[in-house]
mmCIF file of C-alpha atoms in Angstrom:
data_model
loop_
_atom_site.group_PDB
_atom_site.id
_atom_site.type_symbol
_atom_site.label_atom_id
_atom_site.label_comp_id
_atom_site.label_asym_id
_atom_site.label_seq_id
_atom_site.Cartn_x
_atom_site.Cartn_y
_atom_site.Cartn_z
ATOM 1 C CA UNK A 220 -4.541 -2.142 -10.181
ATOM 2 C CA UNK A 221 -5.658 -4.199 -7.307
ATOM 3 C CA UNK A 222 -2.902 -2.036 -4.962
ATOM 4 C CA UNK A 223 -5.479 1.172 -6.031
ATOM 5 C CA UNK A 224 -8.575 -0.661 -4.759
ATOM 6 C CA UNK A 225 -6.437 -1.444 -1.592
ATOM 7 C CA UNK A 226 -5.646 2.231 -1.005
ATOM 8 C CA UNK A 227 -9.561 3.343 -1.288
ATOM 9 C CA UNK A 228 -10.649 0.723 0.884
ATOM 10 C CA UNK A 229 -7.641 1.578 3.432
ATOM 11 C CA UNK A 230 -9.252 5.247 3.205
ATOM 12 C CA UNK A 231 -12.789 4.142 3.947
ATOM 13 C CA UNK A 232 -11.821 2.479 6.983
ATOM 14 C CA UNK A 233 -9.924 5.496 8.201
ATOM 15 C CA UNK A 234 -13.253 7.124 7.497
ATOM 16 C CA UNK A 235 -14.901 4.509 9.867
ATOM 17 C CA UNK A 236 -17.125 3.524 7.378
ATOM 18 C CA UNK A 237 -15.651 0.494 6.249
ATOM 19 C CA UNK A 238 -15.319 -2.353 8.786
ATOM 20 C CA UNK A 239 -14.078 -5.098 6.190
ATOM 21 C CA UNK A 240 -10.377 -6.444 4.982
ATOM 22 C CA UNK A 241 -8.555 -4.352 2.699
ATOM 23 C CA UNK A 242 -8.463 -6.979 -0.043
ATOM 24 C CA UNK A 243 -8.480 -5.156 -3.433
ATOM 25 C CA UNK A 244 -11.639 -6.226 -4.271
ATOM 26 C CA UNK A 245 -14.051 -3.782 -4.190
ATOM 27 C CA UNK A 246 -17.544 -6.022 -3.676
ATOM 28 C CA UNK A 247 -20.346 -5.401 -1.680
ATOM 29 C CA UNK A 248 -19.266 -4.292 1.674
ATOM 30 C CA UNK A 249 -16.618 -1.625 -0.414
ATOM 31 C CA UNK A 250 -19.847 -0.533 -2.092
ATOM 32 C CA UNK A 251 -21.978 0.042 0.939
ATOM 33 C CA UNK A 252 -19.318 1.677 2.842
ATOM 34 C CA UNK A 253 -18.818 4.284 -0.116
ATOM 35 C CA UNK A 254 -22.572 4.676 -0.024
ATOM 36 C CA UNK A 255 -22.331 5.528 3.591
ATOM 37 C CA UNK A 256 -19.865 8.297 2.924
ATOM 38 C CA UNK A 257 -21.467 9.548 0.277
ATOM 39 C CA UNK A 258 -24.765 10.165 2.406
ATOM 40 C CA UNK A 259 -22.857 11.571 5.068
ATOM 41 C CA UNK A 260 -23.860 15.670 4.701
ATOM 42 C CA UNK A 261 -21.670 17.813 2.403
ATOM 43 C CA UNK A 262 -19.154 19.385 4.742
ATOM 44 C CA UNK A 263 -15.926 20.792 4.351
ATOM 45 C CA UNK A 264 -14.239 17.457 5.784
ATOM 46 C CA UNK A 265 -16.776 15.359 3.706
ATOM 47 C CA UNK A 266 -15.504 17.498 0.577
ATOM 48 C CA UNK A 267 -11.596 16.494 1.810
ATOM 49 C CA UNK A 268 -12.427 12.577 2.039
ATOM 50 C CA UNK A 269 -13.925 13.138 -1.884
ATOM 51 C CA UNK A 270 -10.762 14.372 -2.817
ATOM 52 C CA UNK A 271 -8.596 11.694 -0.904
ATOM 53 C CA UNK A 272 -10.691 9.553 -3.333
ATOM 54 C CA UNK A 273 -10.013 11.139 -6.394
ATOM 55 C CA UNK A 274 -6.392 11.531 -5.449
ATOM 56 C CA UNK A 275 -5.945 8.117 -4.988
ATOM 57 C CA UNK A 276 -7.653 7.241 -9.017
ATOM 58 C CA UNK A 277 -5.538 10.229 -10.347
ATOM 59 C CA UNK A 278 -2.321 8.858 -9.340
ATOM 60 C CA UNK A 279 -2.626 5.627 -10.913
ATOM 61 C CA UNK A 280 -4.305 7.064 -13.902
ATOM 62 C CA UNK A 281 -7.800 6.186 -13.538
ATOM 63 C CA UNK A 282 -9.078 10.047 -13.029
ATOM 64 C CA UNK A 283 -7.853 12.732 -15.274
ATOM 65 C CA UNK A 284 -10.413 15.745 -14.130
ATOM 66 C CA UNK A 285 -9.531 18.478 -11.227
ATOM 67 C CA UNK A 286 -9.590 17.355 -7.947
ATOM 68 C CA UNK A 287 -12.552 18.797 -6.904
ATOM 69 C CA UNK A 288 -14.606 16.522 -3.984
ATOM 70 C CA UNK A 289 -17.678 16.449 -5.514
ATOM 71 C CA UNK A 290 -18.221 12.790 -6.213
ATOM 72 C CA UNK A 291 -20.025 12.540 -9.483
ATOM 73 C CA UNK A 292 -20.269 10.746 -12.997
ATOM 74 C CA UNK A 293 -16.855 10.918 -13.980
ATOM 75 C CA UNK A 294 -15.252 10.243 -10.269
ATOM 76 C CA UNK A 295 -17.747 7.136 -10.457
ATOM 77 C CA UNK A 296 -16.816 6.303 -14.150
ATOM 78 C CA UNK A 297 -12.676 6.669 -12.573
ATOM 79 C CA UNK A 298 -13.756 4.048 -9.837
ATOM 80 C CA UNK A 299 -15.672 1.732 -12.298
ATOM 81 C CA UNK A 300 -12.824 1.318 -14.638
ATOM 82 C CA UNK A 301 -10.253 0.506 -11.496
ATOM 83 C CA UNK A 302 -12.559 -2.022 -10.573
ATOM 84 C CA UNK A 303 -12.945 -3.836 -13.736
ATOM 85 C CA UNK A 304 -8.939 -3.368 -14.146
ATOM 86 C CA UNK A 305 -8.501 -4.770 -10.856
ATOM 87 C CA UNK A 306 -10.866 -7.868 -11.188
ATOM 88 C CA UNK A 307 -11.135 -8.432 -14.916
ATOM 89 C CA UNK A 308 -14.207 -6.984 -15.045
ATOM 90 C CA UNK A 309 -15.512 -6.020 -18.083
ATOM 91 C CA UNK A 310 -19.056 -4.664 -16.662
ATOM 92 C CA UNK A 311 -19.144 -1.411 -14.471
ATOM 93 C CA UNK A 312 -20.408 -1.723 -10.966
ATOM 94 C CA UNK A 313 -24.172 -0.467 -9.791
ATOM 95 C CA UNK A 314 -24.222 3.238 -9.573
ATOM 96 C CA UNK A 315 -24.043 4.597 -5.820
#
């Protein structure tokens, strides 16, 4: 859904790390602001943005595992498959 990609975008820029328009597409800039946040050190506030994240895939049915914070394979592999749902992808994005 193109309204989920919207939402995670809408939470990177509320994490200042995303300075571009929350269009549902999740290209380049969407991609380098993750990256930012997910080289910011792991801190408890850090750990709460994660699960924002995963919050957001888990209620429109993209992740299925606990909400944990820790962003790894299968919060990526969550992301990935919103993407390609929300662009007609059929190839997952680069890995973060």
């Amino acid at each position: 859904m193109k309204s989920t990609i919207v939402n995670l975008q809408s939470l990177l820029f509320k994490y200042g790390v995303y300075k571009g328009k929350s269009d549902g597409i999740f290209g380049p800039i969407s991609e380098a602001s993750l990256a930012v946040l997910l080289a910011m050190p792991n801190t408890p506030l850090k750990v709460e943005q994660v699960k924002a994240f995963q919050q957001i895939l888990s209620s429109d049915g993209y992740y299925t595992s606990k909400v944990d914070g820790i962003f790894g394979g299968i919060t990526r592999s969550a992301l990935d498959k919103a993407i390609s749902i929300s662009t007609n992808q059929t190839a997952p994005m680069k890995q973060v």
